[in-house]
Short mmCIF file of C-alpha atoms in Angstrom, two decimals:
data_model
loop_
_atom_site.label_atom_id
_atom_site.label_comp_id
_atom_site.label_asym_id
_atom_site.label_seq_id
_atom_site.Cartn_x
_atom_site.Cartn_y
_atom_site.Cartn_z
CA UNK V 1 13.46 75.01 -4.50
CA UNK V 2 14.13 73.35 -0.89
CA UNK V 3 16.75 70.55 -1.57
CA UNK V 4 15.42 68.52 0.97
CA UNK V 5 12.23 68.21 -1.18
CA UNK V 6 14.32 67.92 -4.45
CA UNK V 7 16.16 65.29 -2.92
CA UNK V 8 12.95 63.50 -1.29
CA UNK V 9 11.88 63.79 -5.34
CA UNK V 10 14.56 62.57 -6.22
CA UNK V 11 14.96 59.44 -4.43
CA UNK V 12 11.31 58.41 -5.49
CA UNK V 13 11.85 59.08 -8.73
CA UNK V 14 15.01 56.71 -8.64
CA UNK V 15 12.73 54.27 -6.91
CA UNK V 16 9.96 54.16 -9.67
CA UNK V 17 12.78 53.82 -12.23
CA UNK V 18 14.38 51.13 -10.11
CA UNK V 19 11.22 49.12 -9.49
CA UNK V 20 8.41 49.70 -12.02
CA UNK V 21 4.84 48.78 -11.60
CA UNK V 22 5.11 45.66 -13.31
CA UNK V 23 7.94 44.50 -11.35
CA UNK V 24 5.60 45.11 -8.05
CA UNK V 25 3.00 43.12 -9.70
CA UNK V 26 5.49 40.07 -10.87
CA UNK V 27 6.25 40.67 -6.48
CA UNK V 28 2.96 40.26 -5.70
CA UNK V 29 2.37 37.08 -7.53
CA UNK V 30 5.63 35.48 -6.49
CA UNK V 31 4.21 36.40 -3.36
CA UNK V 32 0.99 34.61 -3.58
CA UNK V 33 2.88 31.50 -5.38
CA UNK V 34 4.55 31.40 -2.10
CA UNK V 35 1.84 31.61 0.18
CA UNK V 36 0.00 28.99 -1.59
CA UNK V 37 2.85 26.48 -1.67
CA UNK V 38 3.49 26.45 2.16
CA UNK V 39 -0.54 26.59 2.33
CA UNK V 40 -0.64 23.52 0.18
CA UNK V 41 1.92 21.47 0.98
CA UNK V 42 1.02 21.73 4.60
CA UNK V 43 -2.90 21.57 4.27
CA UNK V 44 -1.92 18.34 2.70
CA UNK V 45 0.76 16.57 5.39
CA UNK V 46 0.43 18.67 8.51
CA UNK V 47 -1.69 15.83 9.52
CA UNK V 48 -2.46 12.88 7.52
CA UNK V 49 -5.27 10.97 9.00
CA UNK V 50 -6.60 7.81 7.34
CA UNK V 51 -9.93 7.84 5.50
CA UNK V 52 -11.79 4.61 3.54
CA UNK V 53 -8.56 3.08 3.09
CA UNK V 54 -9.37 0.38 0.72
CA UNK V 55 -8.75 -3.56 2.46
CA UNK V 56 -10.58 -6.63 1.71
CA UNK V 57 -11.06 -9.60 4.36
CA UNK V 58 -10.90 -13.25 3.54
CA UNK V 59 -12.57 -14.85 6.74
CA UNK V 60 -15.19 -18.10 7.52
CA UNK V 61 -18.67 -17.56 6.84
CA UNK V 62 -19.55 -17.40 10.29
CA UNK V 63 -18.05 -14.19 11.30
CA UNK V 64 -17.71 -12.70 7.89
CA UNK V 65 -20.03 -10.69 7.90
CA UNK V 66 -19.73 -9.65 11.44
CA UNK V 67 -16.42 -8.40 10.76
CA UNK V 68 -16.70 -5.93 7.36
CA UNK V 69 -19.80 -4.72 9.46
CA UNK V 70 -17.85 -3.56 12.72
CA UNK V 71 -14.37 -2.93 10.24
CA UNK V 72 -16.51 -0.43 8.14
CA UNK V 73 -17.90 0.74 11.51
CA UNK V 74 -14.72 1.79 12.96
CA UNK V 75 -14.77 6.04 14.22
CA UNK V 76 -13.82 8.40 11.53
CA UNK V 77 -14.09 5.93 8.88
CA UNK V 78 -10.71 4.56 8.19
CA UNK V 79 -11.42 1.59 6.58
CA UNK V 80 -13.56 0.88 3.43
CA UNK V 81 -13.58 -2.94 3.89
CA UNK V 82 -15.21 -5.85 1.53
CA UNK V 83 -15.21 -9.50 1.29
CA UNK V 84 -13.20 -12.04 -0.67
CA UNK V 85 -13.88 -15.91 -1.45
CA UNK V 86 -9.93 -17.02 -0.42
CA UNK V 87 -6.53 -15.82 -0.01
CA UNK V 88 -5.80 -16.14 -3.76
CA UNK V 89 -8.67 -13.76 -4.87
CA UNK V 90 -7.05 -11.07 -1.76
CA UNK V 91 -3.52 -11.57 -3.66
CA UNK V 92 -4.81 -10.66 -7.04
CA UNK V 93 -6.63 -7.94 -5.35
CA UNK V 94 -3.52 -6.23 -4.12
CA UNK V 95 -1.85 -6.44 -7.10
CA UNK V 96 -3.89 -5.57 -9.60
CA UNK V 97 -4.22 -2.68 -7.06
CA UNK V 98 -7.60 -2.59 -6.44
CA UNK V 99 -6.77 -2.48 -2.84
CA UNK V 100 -4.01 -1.44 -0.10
CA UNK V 101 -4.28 -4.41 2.96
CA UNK V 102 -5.83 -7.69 2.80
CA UNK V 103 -6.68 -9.42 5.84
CA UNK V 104 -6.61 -13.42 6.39
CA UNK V 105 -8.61 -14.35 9.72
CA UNK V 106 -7.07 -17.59 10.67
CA UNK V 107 -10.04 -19.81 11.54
CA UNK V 108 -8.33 -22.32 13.46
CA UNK V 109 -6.01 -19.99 15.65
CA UNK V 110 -5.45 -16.84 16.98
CA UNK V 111 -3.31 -14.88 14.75
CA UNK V 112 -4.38 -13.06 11.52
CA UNK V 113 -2.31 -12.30 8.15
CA UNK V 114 -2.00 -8.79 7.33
CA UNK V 115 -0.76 -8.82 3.23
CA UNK V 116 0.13 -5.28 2.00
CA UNK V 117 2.07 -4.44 -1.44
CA UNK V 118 4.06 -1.28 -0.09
CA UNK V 119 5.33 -1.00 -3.35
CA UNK V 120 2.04 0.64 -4.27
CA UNK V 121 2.84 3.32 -1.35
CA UNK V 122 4.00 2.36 2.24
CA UNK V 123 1.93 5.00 3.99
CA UNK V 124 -0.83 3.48 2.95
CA UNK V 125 0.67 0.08 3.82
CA UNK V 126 1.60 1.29 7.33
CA UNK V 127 -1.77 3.49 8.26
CA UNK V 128 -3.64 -0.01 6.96
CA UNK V 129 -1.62 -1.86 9.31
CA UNK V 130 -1.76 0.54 12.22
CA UNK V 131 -5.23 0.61 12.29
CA UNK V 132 -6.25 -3.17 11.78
CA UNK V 133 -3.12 -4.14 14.56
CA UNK V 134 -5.46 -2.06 16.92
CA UNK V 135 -8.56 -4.30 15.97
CA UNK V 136 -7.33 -7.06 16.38
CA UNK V 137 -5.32 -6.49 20.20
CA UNK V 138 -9.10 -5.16 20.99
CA UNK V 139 -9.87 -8.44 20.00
CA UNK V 140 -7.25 -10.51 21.95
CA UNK V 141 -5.65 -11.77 18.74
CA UNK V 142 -2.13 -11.36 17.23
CA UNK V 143 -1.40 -10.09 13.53
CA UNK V 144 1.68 -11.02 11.15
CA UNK V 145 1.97 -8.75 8.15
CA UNK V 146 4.01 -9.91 5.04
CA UNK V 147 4.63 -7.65 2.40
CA UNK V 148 4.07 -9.34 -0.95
CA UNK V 149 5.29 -6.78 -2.81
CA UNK V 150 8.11 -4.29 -1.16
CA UNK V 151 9.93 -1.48 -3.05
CA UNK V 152 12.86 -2.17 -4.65
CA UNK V 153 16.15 -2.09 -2.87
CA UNK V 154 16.93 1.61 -4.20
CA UNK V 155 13.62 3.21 -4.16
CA UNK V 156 13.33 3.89 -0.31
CA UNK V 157 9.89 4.34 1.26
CA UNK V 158 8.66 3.89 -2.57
CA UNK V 159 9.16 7.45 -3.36
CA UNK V 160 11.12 6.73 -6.44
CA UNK V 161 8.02 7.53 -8.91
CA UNK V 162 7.33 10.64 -7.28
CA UNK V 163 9.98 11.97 -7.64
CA UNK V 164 10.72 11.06 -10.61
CA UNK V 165 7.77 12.46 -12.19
CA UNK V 166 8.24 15.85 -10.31
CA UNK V 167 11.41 16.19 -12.24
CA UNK V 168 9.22 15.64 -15.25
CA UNK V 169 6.80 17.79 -14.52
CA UNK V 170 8.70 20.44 -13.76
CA UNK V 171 11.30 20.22 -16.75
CA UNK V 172 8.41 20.54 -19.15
CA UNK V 173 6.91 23.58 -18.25
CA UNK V 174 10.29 25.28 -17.39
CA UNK V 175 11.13 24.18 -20.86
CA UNK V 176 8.08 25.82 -22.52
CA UNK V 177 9.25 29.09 -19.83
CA UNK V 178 12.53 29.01 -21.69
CA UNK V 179 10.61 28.78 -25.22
CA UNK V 180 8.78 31.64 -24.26
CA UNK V 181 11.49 33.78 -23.21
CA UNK V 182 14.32 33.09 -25.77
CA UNK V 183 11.51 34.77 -28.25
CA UNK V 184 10.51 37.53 -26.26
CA UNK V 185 7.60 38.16 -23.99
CA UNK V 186 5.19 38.69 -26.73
CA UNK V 187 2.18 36.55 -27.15
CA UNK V 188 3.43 34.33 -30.05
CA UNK V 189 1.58 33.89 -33.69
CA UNK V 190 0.02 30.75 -34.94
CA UNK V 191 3.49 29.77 -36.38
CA UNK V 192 5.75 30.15 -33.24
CA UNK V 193 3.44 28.61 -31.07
CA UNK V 194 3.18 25.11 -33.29
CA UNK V 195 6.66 25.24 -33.73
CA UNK V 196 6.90 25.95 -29.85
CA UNK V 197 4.86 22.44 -29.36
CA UNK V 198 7.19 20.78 -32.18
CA UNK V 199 9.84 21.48 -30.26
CA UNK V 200 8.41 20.59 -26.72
CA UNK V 201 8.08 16.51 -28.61
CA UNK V 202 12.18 16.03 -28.69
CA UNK V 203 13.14 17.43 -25.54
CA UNK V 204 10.04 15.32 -23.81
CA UNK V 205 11.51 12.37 -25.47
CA UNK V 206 15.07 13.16 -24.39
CA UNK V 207 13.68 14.05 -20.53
CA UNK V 208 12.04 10.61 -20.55
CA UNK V 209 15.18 8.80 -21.72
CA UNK V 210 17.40 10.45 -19.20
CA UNK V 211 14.87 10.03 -16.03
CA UNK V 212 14.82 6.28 -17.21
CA UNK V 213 18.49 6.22 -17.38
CA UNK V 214 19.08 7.85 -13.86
CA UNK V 215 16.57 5.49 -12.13
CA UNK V 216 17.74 2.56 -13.68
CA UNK V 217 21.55 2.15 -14.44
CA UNK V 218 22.08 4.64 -12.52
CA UNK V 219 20.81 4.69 -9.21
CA UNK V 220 19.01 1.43 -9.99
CA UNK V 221 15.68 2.91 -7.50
CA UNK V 222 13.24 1.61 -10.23
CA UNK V 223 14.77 -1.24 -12.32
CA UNK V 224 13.37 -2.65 -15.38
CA UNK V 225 10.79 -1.33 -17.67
CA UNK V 226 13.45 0.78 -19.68
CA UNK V 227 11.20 1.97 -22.03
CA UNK V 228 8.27 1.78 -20.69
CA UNK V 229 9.65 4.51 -18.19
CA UNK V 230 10.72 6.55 -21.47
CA UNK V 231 7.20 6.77 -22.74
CA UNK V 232 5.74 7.51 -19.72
CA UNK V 233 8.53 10.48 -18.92
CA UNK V 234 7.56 11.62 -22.86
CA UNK V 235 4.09 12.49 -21.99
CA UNK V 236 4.46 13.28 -18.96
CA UNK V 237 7.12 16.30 -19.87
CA UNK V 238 5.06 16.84 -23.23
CA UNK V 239 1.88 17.47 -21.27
CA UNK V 240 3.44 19.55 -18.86
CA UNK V 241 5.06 21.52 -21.92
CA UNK V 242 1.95 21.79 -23.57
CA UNK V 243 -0.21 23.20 -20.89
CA UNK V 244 3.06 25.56 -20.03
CA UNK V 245 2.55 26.84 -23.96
CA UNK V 246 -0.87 27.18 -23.97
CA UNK V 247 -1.04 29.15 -20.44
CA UNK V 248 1.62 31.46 -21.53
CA UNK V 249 0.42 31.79 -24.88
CA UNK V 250 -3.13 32.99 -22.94
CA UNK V 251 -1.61 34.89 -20.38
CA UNK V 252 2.29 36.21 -20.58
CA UNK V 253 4.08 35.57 -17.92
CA UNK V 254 1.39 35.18 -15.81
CA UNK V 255 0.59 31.75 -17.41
CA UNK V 256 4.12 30.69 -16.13
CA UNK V 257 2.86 30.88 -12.52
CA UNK V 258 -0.99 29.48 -13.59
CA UNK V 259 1.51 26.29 -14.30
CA UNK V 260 3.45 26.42 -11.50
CA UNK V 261 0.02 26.63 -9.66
CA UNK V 262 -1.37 23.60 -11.29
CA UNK V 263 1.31 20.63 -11.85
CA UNK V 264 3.76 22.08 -7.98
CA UNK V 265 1.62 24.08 -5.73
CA UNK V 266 -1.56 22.03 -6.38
CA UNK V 267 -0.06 18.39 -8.39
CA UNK V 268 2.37 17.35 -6.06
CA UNK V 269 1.13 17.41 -2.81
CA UNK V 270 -1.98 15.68 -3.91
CA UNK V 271 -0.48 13.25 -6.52
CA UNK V 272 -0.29 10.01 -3.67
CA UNK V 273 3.44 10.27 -3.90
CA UNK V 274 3.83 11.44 -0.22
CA UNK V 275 0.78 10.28 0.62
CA UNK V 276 -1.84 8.56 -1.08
CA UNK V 277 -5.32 9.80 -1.46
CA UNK V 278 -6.73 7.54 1.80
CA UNK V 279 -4.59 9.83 3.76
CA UNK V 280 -5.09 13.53 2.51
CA UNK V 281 -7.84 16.20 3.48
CA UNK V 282 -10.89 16.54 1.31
CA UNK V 283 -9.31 18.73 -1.03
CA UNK V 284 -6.30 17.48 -1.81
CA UNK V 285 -7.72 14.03 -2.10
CA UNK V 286 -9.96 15.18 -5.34
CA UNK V 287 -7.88 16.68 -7.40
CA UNK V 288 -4.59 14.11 -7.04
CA UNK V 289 -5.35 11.95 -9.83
CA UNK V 290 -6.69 14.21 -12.07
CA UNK V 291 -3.55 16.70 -12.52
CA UNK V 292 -0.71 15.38 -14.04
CA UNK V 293 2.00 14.29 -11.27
CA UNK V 294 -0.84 12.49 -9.48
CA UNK V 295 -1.44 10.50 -12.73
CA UNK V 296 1.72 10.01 -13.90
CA UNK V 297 2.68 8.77 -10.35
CA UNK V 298 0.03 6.35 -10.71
CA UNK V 299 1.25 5.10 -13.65
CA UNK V 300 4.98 5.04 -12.73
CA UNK V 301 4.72 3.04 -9.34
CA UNK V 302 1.69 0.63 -11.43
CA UNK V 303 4.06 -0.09 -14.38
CA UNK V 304 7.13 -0.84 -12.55
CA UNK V 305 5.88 -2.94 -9.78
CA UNK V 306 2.27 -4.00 -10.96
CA UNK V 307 2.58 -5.24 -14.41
CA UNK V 308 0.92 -2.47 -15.50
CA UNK V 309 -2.43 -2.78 -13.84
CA UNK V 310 -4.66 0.39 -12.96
CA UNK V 311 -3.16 2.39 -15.23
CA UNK V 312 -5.67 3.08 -18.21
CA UNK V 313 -7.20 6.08 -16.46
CA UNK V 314 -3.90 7.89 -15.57
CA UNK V 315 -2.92 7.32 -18.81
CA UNK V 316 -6.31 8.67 -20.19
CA UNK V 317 -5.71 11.86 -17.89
CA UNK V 318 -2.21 12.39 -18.78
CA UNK V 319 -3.25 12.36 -23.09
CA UNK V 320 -6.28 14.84 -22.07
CA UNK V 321 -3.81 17.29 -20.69
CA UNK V 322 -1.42 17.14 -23.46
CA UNK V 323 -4.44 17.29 -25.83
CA UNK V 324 -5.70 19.85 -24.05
CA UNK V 325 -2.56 21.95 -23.81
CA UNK V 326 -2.56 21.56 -27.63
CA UNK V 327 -5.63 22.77 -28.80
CA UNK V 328 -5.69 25.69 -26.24
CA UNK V 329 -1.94 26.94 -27.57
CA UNK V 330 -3.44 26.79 -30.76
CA UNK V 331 -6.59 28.01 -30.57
CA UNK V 332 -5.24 30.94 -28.50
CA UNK V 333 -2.95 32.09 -31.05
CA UNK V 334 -5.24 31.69 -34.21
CA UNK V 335 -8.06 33.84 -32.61
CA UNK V 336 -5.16 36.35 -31.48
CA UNK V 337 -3.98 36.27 -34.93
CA UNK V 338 -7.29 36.64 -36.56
CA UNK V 339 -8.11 39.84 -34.65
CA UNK V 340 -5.35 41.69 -35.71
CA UNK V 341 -5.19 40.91 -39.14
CA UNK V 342 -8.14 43.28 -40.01
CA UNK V 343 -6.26 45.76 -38.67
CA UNK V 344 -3.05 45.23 -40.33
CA UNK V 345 -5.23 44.92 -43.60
CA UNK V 346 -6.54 48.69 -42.90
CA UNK V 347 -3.14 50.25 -42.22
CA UNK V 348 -1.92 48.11 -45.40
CA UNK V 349 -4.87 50.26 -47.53
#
C-alpha cells in the first residue's frame, strides 16, 4: 500500500475523529448566531432616523391647528404631533409617558418651551428636540428645552434599565443552559423538567435581589424602588429561564441558540434601551416590546422614574412569556414521555 495514501487516510481519519459531524453542525450554527448578531445589532443602529415620534403642542387657538397640521407634515414623518388644552395637561402627558416632547408656543413672544422627560430615553429626548429646534429657526423663533425629568445622577444617558435587564435576560436562560447540561444532553422527562422550572423560581428571585442591590447601594444608577426592582428582575430571569427550558426541552442544544436568538440577537437591539422604537427600522421597531428585554425595559425605566405608569402591558408580556415557557416545557416532555411509554410497556411483556 503507497504510504503517501495511507498517510493521506490517515490524517482524515484523525480529522473525522477530531471533529465529528455534529461538532460541524454546532460550527455552523454558532456561525449563523454570529452573522445574525452583527446583522441585527447593526440593521438596528447603523442609522437611527426618527419616525412618528410621539409630542403634543400646547399653543393659542389661532394657530393651533395650523401648527399639528404642518408638524405632522414634516418629510419622512418624524413627528406624530397632537393637541393639548394647557401646559399642565402636556406635563402629565410626559409623565405618565404617553409622549416623548411637549411643546409650549409662547403666545406673547418669540421663544417656545421644549419639555422632554429624558429619563424615559434621551435619544428620543434629543431626536425630538433636534427636529422641532429646526422648525422653529425656519420659523424665526428661539426654543428653550427643560428637562422635567432627567436620569439619575448614576444612570448616564438613561441606560441603566437596559442594561440591567440584559443581565437578566441573559442569566436566566444561561441558567436553564447550565440545568440542561449538569443532567446530560438528553431531552428530560416530565419530572426533571418541573423540577428544572422549580428550580429556575429561587435563582430568579436571587438574580432580581442582586441586580437591585448593584443598581442601588451599589452603584446607586437607579435608586429607590428596592423591591419593586426585585420583582421585576424575578420575572424577568424566570421568563427568560422558562422559555430557555422549554426550547431546550423541544430542541437539545439547538434550543439554547433559538434563546439566544430571541431575548440577544433579536430582544436587545429592539427593546428601546439604545434606542427607542421612534428611532429603529421597521423591523426592529415591531417586535421591541413584545420580547422580553424590550418589556422589561419598559417596565424598569417606567417604575423607577414614572411612578409606575405604562407599565401594565409590559408586565402582561413579560407573565405571557413565563406562562408560555411553562406550559411548552411541560407539555413537551409529557407528550415525549407518553410516546415512549408504549414502548417500554412492550419490551416490559
Amino acid at each position: 500500500m503507497d504510504r503517501s495514501a495511507a498517510g493521506r487516510g490517515g490524517a482524515w481519519a484523525e480529522l473525522r475523529d477530531a471533529i465529528s459531524t455534529r461538532a460541524v453542525l454546532v460550527m455552523v450554527g454558532v456561525l449563523l448566531l454570529q452573522l445574525g448578531f452583527a446583522l441585527s445589532y447593526m440593521g438596528a443602529f447603523h442609522a437611527p432616523k426618527p419616525h412618528r415620534i410621539p409630542i403634543v403642542v400646547v399653543a393659542p387657538q389661532a394657530v393651533e391647528k395650523d401648527l399639528v397640521a404642518r408638524l405632522n407634515a414634516l418629510p419622512g414623518d418624524p413627528l406624530l404631533v397632537s393637541s393639548v388644552p394647557d401646559r399642565i395637561q402636556a406635563r402629565s402627558r410626559l409623565l405618565d409617558r404617553r409622549t416623548d416632547a411637549a411643546l409650549v408656543v409662547d403666545a406673547a413672544g418669540r421663544t417656545d418651551t421644549l419639555l422632554v422627560a429624558s429619563a424615559g430615553g434621551t435619544s428620543a429626548a434629543d431626536a425630538a428636540t433636534k427636529v422641532v429646534q429646526a422648525v422653529e429657526r425656519a420659523q424665526d423663533r428661539a426654543i428653550v428645552v427643560r428637562d422635567i425629568r432627567p436620569p439619575a445622577a448614576g444612570d448616564s444617558r438613561g441606560l441603566s434599565s437596559f442594561y440591567l435587564v440584559l443581565s437578566w435576560t441573559i442569566g436566566g436562560y444561561l441558567a436553564a443552559s447550565a440545568l440542561n447540561m449538569a443532567a446530560g444532553s438528553k431531552r428530560p422527562t416530565l419530572r426533571r423538567i418541573l423540577v428544572r422550572l422549580a428550580a429556575m423560581v429561587p435563582y430568579a428571585f436571587v438574580s432580581g435581589i442582586g441586580g437591585a442591590i448593584i443598581v442601588g447601594p451599589v452603584l446607586n444608577c437607579l435608586p429607590g424602588a428596592f423591591w419593586d426592582l426585585v420583582g421585576i428582575g424575578t420575572l424577568v430571569v424566570f421568563a427568560s429561564g422558562a422559555v430557555g427550558v422549554a426550547l431546550q426541552s423541544l430542541a437539545g442544544t439547538v434550543g439554547l441558540g433559538l434563546t439566544i436568538l430571541i431575548f440577544t440577537i433579536l430582544g436587545n437591539p429592539s427593546s428601546g434601551g439604545v434606542y427607542p422604537a421612534s428611532l429603529l427600522p421597521p423591523f426592529w421597531r415591531a417586535i421591541g416590546q413584545a420580547l422580553p428585554p424590550g418589556a422589561g425595559t419598559t417596565v424598569v425605566r417606567n417604575t423607577v422614574y414614572f411612578d409606575g405608569n405604562a407599565t401594565t402591558g409590559a408586565l402582561w408580556i413579560l407573565g405571557a412569556w413565563a406562562f408560555g415557557g411553562i406550559v411548552a416545557a411541560v407539555l413537551s416532555a409529557a407528550l415525549r414521555g407518553r410516546r415512549h411509554t408504549p414502548v417500554a410497556q412492550e419490551v416490559d411483556h
